[in-house]
Short mmCIF file of C-alpha atoms in Angstrom, two decimals:
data_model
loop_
_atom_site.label_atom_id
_atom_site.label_comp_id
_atom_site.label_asym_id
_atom_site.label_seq_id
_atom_site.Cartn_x
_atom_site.Cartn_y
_atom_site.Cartn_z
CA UNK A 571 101.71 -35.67 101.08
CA UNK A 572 103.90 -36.24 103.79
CA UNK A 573 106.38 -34.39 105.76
CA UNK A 574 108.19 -35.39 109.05
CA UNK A 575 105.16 -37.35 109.98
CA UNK A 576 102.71 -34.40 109.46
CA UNK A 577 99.96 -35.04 107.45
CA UNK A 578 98.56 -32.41 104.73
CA UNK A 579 95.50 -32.62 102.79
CA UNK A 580 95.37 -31.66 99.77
CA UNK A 581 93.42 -28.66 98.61
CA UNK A 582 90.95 -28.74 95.39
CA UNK A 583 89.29 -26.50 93.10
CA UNK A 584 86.54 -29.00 91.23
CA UNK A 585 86.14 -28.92 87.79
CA UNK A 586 82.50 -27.19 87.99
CA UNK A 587 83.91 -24.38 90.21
CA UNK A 588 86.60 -23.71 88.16
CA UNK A 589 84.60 -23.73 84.85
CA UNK A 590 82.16 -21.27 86.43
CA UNK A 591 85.16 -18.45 87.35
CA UNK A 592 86.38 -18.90 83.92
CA UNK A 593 82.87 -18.25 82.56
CA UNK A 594 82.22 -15.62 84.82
CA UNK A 595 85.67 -13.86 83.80
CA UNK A 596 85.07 -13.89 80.17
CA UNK A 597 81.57 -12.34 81.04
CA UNK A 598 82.51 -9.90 83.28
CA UNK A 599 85.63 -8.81 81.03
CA UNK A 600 83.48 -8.96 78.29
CA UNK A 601 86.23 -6.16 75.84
CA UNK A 602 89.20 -7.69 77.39
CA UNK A 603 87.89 -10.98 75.79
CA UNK A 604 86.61 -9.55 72.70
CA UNK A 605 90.70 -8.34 72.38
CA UNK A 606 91.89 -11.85 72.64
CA UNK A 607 89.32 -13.28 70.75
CA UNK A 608 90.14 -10.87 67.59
CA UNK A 609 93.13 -12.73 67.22
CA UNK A 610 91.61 -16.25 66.85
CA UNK A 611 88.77 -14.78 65.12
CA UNK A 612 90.86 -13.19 62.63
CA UNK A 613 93.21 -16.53 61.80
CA UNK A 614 90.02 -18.72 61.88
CA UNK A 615 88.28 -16.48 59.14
CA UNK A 616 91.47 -16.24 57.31
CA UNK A 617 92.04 -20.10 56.96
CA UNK A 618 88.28 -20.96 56.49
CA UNK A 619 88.29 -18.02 53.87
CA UNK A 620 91.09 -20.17 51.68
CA UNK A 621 89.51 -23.14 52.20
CA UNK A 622 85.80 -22.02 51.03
CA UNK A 623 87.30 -20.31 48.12
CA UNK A 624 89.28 -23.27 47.25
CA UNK A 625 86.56 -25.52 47.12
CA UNK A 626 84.42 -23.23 45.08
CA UNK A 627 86.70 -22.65 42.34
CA UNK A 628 87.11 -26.89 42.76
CA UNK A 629 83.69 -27.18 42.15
CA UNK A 630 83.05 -24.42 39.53
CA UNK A 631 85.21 -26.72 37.26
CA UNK A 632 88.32 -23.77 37.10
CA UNK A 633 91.50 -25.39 36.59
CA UNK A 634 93.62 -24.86 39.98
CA UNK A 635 97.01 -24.23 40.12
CA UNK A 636 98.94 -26.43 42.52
CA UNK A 637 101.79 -24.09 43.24
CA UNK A 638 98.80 -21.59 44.71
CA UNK A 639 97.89 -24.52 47.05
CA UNK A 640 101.60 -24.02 48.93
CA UNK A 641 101.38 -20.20 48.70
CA UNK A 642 98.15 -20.60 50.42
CA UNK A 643 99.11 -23.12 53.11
CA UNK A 644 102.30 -20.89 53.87
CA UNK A 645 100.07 -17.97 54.07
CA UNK A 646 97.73 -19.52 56.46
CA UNK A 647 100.35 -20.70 58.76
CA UNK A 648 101.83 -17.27 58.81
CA UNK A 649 98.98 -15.43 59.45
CA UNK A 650 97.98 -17.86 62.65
CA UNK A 651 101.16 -17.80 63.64
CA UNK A 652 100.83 -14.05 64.29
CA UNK A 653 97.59 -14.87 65.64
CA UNK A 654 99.01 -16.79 68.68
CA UNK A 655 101.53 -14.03 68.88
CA UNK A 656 98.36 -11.75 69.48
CA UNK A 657 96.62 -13.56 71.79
CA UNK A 658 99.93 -14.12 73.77
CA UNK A 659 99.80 -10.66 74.02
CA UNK A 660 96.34 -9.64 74.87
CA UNK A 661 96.94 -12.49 77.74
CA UNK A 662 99.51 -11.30 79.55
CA UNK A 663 98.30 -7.99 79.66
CA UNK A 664 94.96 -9.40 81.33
CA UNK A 665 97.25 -11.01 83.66
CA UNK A 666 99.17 -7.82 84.35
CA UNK A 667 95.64 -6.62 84.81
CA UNK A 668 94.59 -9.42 87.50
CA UNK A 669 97.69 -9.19 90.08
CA UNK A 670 95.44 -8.82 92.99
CA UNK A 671 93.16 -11.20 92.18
CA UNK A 672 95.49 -14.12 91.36
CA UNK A 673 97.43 -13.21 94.67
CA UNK A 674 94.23 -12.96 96.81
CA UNK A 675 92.95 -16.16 95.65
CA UNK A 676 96.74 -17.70 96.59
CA UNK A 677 96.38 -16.25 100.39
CA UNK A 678 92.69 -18.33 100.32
CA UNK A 679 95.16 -21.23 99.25
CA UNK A 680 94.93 -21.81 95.39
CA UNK A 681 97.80 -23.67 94.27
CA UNK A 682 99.56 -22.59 90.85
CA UNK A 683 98.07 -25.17 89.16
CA UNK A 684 94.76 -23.74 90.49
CA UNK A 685 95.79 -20.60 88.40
CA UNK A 686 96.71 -22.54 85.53
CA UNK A 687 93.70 -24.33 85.38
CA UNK A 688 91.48 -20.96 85.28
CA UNK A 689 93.47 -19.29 82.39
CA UNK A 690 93.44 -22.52 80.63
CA UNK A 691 89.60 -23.26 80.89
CA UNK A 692 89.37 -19.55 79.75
CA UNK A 693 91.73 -18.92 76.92
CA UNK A 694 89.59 -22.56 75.68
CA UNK A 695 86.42 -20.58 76.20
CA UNK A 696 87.08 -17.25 74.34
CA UNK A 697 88.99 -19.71 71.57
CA UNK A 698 85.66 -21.83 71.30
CA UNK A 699 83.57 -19.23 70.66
CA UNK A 700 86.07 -17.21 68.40
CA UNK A 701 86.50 -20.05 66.22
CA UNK A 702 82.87 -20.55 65.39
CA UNK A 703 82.56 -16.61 64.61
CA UNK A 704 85.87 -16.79 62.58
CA UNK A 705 84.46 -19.66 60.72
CA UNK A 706 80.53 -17.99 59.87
CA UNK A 707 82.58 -14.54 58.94
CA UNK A 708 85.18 -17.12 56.51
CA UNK A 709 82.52 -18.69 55.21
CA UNK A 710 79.95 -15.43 54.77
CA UNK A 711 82.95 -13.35 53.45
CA UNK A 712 84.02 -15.94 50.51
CA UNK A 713 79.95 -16.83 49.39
CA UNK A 714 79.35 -13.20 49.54
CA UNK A 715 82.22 -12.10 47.28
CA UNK A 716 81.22 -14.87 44.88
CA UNK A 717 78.14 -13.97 44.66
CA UNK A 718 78.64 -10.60 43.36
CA UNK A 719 81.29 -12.13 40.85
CA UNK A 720 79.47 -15.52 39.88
CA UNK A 721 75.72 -14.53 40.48
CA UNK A 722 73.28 -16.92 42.16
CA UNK A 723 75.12 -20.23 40.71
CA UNK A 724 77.70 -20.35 43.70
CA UNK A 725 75.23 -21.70 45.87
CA UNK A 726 75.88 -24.87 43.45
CA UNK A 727 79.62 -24.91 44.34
CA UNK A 728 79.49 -25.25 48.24
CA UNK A 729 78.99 -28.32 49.34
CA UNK A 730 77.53 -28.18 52.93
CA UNK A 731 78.96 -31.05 54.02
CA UNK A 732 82.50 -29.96 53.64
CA UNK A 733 81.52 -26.34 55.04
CA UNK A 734 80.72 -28.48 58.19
CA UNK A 735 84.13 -29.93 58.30
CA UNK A 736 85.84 -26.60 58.40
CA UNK A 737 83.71 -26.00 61.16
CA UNK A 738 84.52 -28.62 62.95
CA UNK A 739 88.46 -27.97 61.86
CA UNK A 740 88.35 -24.50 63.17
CA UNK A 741 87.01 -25.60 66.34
CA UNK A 742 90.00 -27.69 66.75
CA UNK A 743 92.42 -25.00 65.38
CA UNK A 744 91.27 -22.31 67.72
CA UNK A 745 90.86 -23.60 70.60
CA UNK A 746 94.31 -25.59 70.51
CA UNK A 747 95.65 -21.97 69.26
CA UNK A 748 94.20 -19.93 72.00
CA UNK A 749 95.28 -22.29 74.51
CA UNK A 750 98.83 -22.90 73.09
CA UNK A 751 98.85 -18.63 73.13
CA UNK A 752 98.46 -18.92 77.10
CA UNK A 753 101.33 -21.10 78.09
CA UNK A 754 103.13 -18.21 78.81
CA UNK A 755 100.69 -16.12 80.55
CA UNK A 756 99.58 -18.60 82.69
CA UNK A 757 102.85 -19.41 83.89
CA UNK A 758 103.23 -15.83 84.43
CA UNK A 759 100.47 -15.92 86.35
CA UNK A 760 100.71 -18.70 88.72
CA UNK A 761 104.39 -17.54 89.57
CA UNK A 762 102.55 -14.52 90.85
CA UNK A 763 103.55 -14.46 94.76
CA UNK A 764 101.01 -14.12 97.08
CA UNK A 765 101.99 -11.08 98.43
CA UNK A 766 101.24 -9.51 95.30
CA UNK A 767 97.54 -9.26 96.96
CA UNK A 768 98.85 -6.25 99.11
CA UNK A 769 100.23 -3.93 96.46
CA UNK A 770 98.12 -0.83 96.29
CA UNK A 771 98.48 0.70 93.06
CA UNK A 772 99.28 4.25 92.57
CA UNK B 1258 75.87 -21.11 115.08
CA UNK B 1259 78.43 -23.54 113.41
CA UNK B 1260 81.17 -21.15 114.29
CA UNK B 1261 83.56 -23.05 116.36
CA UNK B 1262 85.89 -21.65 119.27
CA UNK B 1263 89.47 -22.59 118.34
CA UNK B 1264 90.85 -25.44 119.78
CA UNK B 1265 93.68 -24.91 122.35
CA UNK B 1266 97.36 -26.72 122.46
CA UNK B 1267 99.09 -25.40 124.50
CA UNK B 1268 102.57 -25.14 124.43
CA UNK B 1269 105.33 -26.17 126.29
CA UNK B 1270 106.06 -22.91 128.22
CA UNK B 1271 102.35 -22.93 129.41
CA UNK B 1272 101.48 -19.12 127.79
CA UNK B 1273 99.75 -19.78 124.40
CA UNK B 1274 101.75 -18.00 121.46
CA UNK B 1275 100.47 -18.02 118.05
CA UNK B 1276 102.82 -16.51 116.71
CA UNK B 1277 106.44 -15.96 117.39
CA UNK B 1278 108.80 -14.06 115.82
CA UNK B 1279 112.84 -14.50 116.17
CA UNK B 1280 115.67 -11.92 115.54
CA UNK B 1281 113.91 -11.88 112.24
CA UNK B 1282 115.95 -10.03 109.61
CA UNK B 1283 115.09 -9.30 105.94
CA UNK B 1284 117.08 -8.10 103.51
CA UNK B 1285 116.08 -6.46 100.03
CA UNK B 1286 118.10 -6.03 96.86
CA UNK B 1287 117.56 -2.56 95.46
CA UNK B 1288 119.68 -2.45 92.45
CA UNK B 1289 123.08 -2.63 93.95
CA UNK B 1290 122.27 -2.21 97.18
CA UNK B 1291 121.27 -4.46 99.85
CA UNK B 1292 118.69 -2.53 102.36
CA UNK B 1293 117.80 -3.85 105.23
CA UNK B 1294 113.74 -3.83 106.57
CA UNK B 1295 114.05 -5.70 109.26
CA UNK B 1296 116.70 -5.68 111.33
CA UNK B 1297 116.07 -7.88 114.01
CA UNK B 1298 112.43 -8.25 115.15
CA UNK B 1299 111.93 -10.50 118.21
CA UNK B 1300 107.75 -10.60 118.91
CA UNK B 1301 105.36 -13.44 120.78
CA UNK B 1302 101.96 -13.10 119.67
CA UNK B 1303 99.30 -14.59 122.08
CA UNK B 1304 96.31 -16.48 121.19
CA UNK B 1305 93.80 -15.04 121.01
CA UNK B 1306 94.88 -11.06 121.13
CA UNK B 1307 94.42 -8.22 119.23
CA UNK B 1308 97.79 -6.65 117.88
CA UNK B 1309 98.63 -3.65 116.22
CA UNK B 1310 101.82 -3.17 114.21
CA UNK B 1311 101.93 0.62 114.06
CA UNK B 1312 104.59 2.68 112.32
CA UNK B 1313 105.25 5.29 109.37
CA UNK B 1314 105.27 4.19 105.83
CA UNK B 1315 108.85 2.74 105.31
CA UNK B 1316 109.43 1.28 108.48
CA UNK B 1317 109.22 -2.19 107.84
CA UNK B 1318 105.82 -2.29 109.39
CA UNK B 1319 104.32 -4.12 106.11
CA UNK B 1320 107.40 -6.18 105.93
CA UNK B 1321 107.17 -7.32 109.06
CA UNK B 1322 103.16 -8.39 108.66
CA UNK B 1323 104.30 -10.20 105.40
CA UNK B 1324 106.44 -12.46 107.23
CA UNK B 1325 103.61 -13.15 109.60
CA UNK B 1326 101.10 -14.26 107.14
CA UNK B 1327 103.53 -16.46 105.49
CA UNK B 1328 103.59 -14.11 102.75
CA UNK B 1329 107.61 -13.59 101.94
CA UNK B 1330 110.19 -15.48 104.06
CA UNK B 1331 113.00 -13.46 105.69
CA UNK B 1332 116.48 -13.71 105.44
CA UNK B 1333 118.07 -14.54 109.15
CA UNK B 1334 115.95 -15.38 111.91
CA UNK B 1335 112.51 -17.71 112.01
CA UNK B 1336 108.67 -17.07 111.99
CA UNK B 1337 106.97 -19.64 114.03
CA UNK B 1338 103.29 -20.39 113.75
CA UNK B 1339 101.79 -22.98 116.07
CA UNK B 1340 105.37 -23.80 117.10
CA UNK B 1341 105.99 -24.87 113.24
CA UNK B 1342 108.74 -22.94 111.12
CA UNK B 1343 107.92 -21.50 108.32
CA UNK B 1344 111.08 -21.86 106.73
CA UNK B 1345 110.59 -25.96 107.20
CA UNK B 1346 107.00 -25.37 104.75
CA UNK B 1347 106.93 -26.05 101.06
CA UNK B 1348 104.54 -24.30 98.31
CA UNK B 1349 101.79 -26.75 99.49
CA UNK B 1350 101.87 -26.37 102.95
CA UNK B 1351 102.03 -22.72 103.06
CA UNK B 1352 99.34 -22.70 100.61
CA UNK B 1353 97.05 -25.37 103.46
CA UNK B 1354 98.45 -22.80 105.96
CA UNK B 1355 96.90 -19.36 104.26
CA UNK B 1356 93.17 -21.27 103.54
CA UNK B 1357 93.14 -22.98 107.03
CA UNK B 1358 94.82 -21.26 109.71
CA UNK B 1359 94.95 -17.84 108.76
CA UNK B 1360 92.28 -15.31 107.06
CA UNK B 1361 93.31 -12.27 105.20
CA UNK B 1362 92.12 -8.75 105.00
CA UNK B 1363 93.18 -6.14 102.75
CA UNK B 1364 93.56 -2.34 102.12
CA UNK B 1365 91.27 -2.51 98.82
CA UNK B 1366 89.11 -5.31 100.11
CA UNK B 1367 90.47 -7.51 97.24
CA UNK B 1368 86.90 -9.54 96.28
CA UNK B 1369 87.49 -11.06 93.46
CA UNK B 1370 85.11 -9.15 90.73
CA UNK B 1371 83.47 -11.78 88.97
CA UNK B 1372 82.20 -13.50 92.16
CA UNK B 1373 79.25 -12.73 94.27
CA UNK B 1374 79.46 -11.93 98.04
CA UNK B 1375 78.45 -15.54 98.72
CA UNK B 1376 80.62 -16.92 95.80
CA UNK B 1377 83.83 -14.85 97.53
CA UNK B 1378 83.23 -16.15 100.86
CA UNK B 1379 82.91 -19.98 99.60
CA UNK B 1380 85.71 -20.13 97.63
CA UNK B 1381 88.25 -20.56 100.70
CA UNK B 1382 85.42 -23.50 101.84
CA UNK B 1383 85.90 -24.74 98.35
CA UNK B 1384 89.22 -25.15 98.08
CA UNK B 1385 89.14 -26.89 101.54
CA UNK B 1386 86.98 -29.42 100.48
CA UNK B 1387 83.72 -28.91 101.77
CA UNK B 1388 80.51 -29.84 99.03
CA UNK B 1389 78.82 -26.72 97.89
CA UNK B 1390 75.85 -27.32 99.89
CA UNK B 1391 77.96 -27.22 102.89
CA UNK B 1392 79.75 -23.86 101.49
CA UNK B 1393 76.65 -22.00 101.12
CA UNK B 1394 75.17 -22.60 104.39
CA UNK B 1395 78.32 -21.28 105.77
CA UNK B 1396 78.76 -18.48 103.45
CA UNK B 1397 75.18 -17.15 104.30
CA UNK B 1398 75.46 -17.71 107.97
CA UNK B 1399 78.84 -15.71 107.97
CA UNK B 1400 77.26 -13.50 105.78
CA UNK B 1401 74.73 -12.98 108.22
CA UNK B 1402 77.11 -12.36 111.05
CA UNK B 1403 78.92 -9.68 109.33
CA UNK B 1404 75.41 -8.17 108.52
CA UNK B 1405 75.29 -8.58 104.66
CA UNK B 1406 72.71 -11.47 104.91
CA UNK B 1407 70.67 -9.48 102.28
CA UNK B 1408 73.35 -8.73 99.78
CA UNK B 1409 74.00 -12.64 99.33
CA UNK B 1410 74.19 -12.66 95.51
CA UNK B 1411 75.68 -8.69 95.04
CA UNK B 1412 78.59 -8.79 92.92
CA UNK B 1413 81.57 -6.45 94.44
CA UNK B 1414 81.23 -3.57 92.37
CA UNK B 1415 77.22 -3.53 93.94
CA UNK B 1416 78.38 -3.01 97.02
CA UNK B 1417 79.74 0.10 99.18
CA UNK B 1418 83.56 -0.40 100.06
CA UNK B 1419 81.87 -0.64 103.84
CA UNK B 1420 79.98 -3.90 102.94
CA UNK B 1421 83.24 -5.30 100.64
CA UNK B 1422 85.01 -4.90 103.51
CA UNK B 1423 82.54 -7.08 105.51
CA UNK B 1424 82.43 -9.39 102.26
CA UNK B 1425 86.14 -9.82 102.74
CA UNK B 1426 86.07 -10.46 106.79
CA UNK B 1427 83.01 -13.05 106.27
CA UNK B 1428 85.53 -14.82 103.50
CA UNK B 1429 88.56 -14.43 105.64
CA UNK B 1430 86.17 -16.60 108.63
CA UNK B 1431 85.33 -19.22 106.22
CA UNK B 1432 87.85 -21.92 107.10
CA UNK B 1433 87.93 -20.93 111.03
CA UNK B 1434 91.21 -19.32 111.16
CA UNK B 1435 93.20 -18.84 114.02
CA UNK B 1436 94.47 -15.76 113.08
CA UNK B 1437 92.90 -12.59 111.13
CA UNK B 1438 95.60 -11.07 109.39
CA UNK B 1439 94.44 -7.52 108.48
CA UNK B 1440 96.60 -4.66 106.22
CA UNK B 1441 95.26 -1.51 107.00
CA UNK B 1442 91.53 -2.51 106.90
CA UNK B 1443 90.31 0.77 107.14
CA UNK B 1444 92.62 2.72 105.13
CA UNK B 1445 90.41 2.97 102.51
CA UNK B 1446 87.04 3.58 104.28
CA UNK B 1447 85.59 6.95 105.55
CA UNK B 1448 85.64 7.53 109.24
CA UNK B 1449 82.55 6.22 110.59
CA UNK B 1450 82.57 2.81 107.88
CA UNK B 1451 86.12 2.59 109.10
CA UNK B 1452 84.98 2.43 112.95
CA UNK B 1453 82.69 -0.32 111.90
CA UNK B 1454 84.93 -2.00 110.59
CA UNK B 1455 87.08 -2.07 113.71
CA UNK B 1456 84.22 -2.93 115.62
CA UNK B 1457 83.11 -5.61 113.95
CA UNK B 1458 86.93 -6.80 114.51
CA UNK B 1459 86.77 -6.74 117.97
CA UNK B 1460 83.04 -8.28 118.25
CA UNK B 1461 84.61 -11.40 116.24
CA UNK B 1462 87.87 -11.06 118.52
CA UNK B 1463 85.93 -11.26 121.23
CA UNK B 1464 83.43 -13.67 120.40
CA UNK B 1465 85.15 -16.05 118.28
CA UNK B 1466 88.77 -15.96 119.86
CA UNK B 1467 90.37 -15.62 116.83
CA UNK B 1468 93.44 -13.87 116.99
CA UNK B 1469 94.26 -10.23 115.35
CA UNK B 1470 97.35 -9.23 113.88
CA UNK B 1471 96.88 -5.40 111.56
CA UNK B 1472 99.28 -4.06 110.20
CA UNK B 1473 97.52 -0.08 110.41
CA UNK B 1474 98.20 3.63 111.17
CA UNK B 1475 94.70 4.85 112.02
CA UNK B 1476 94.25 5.50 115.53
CA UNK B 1477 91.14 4.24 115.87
CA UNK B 1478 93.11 1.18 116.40
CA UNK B 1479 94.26 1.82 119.51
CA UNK B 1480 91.29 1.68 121.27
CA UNK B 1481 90.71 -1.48 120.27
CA UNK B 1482 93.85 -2.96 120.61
CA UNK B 1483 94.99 -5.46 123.33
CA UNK B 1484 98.66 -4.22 122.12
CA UNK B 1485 100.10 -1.81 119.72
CA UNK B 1486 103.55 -2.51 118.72
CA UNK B 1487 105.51 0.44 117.09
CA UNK B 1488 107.57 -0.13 114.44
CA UNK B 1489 110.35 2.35 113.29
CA UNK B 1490 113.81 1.59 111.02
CA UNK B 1491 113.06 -2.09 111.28
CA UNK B 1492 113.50 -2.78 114.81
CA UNK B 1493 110.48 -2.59 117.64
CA UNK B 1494 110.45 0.73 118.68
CA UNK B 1495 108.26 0.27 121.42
CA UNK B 1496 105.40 -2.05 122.62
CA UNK B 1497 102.12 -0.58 124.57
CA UNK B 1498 99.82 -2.35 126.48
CA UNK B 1499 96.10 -0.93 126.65
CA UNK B 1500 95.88 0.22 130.45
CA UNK B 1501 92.10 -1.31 130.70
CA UNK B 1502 93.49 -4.86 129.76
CA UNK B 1503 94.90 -7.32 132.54
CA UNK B 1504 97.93 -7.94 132.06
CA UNK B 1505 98.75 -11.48 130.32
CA UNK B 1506 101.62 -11.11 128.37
CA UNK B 1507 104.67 -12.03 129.78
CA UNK B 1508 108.04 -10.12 128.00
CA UNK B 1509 107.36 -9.04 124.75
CA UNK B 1510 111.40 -8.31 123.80
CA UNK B 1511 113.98 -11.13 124.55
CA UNK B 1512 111.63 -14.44 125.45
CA UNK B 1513 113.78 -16.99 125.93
CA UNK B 1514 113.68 -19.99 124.14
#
């Protein structure tokens, strides 16, 4: 970058660095994360929940109704929709939370995409790991509840394979979810001046 | 020790100011009223001194510091530092400015929680570029210096507010500032930590010739001080000179150019 004829270097927060704040954060905030994770958790169990009761009724031969198949899909959307709202929520409230931090770290020099970059690699984090949880409890829930109704022959109906998928799906959802659900937040954040580092809360 | 003296440039007028201040005014909207912090603050700061900005809460003492550290711009007048104005920098360049030239130390030591001591003090090094090897030689030799060299790998909320506060002095060295920036360092420290503290100030001051700038109202201060300037309804109330110093400032009020 250039500026009447004075040369600046550009300042850098690696990859590896950043990853390891983020990690640390979600460790160290451990309930905080566990709040924004309900959210995904909840909308990942919900959709894998439909799906894994879909397919077992599929396979136990029972003659599906297709108009069920849109209530379902409208359901799910709805129900991650609020999700994201959730998670918006629970994220701006950690930012709230963090003013002095994200200001002292802009008076050692982080840029705002710095800031960015560590709610990002975060909200993908806690999303990661919620999704897999929200897809064991979707799964667990629907085989369990089955089982008391159907007896041992369920076990017959799910096809692991296809289990695997939604596993793979809810990864995908999740994380895209709980990073969609910090936009905001992180914007939030990085407009956070740097003078916001002084403020002594009373 | 790695810990370089700063480099001089000298400027034109043959004194070295750091800083200088300029009929700087700043203005603040409170609801439908426009109050006035500043109202004209005119203030050389020499390389390589230790200054106090003293005053009661409310008199634009903090303001005042803010505009120093390139924290908030003002609204008539200029902030120079090394002869550049700050008004002239964008987001960048301030942001090059705060890891490179200038350190900061707070009231409430502001580590960042999830780091360790070390961690905290590399992550200005970081951001500058150096490898990590290179960061954590540093960060344990200024850990060293500031007397923490076992607590290395202490997370903040291990550590007394004493030895944060030392955290946060090693991490505001890391980049070989020019200037320490300090709001109210001790403010939040017992007596004798607090004294410490100041020392340990003065020992870098000293040693390192980096320059001081706190904005404070303990008294300890003063002791330490190479100047104490008094702040009061936004305008310079008065400027002291500690007696035991020679005298190397020039005019504090009114420098031309």
């Amino acid at each position: 970058m250039k500026k009447d004829g004075r040369q600046v270097e550009r300042l850098q927060l690696p990859f590896r660095v950043a990853f390891h704040i983020s990690m640390q954060s979600v460790r160290i905030r451990f309930w905080r994360s566990v709040i924004t994770a309900a959210g995904t958790v909840l909308g990942i169990a919900f959709l894998v929940s439909v799906l894994t009761a879909m397919m077992i009724q599929r396979n136990s031969g029972a003659i599906t109704d297709p108009s069920e198949r849109y209530r379902m899909t409208w359901l799910v959307i709805m129900s991650l929709l609020v999700c994201l709202v959730g998670i918006t929520n629970a994220m701006l409230m950690s930012v709230t939370e963090r003013y002095k931090e994200i200001g002292t770290m802009k008076c050692l020099g982080a840029y705002d995409i710095f800031i960015v970059e560590l709610f990002f690699i975060e909200s993908a984090l806690v999303g990661l790991i919620a999704s897999v949880i929200g897809w064991f409890l979707g799964v667990f829930a629907v085989v369990l509840l089955k089982l008391f109704g159907e007896g041992f022959k369920v076990f017959g109906w799910v096809s692991p394979g296809e289990v695997f998928l939604y596993l793979i799906l809810s990864i995908v959802i999740g994380t895209l979810l709980s990073v969609i659900a910090t936009i905001i937040p992180a914007q939030v954040a990085a407009r956070m001046p740097a003078a916001a580092a002084l403020r002594v809360e009373v | 020790m790695a810990v370089q003296p700063q480099t001089n440039q000298t400027t034109a007028t043959g004194t070295e100011y750091i800083v200088r201040c300029k009929d700087v005014v700043k203005e603040y909207m409170m609801g439908t009223q426009i109050v006035r912090a500043l109202n004209g603050v005119t203030l050389d700061i020499v390389r390589g001194e230790y200054l106090s900005i003293m005053g009661p809460s409310g008199s634009g003492k903090s303001t005042l510091f803010n505009m120093i550290g390139g924290l908030d711009k003002p609204t008539g007048g200029s902030v120079f530092i090394n002869d550049v104005d700050m008004a002239q920098l964008d987001a960048q360049e301030l942001a090059f400015l705060r890891c490179r030239t200038i350190g900061y130390i707070f009231q409430t030591f502001n580590l960042i929680p999830v780091m360790t001591a070390l961690e905290n003090v590399m992550l200005p090094m970081i951001f500058g570029g150096l490898s990590t090897d290179e960061a954590i030689d540093r960060g344990i030799e200024l850990l060293k210096l500031v007397g923490l060299g076992e607590r290395l790998h202490h997370k903040p909320s291990e550590l007394s507010g004493g030895q944060q506060q030392r955290v946060a002095i090693a991490r505001a060295l890391a980049n070989n500032p020019q200037i320490i920036l300090a709001d109210e360092p001790t403010g939040n420290l017992d007596l004798r930590t607090g004294k410490e503290i100041i020392e340990l100030l003065r020992q870098l001051n000293k040693e390192q010739g980096v320059t001081i700038i706190s904005a404070t109202h303990d008294l300890k201060m003063v002791d330490v001080s190479d100047r104490i300037v008094w702040i009061r309804d936004g305008r310079i109330d008065r400027v002291e000179e500690r007696a035991a110093v020679e005298v190397r400032v020039g005019d504090v009020e009114g420098t031309p150019g």
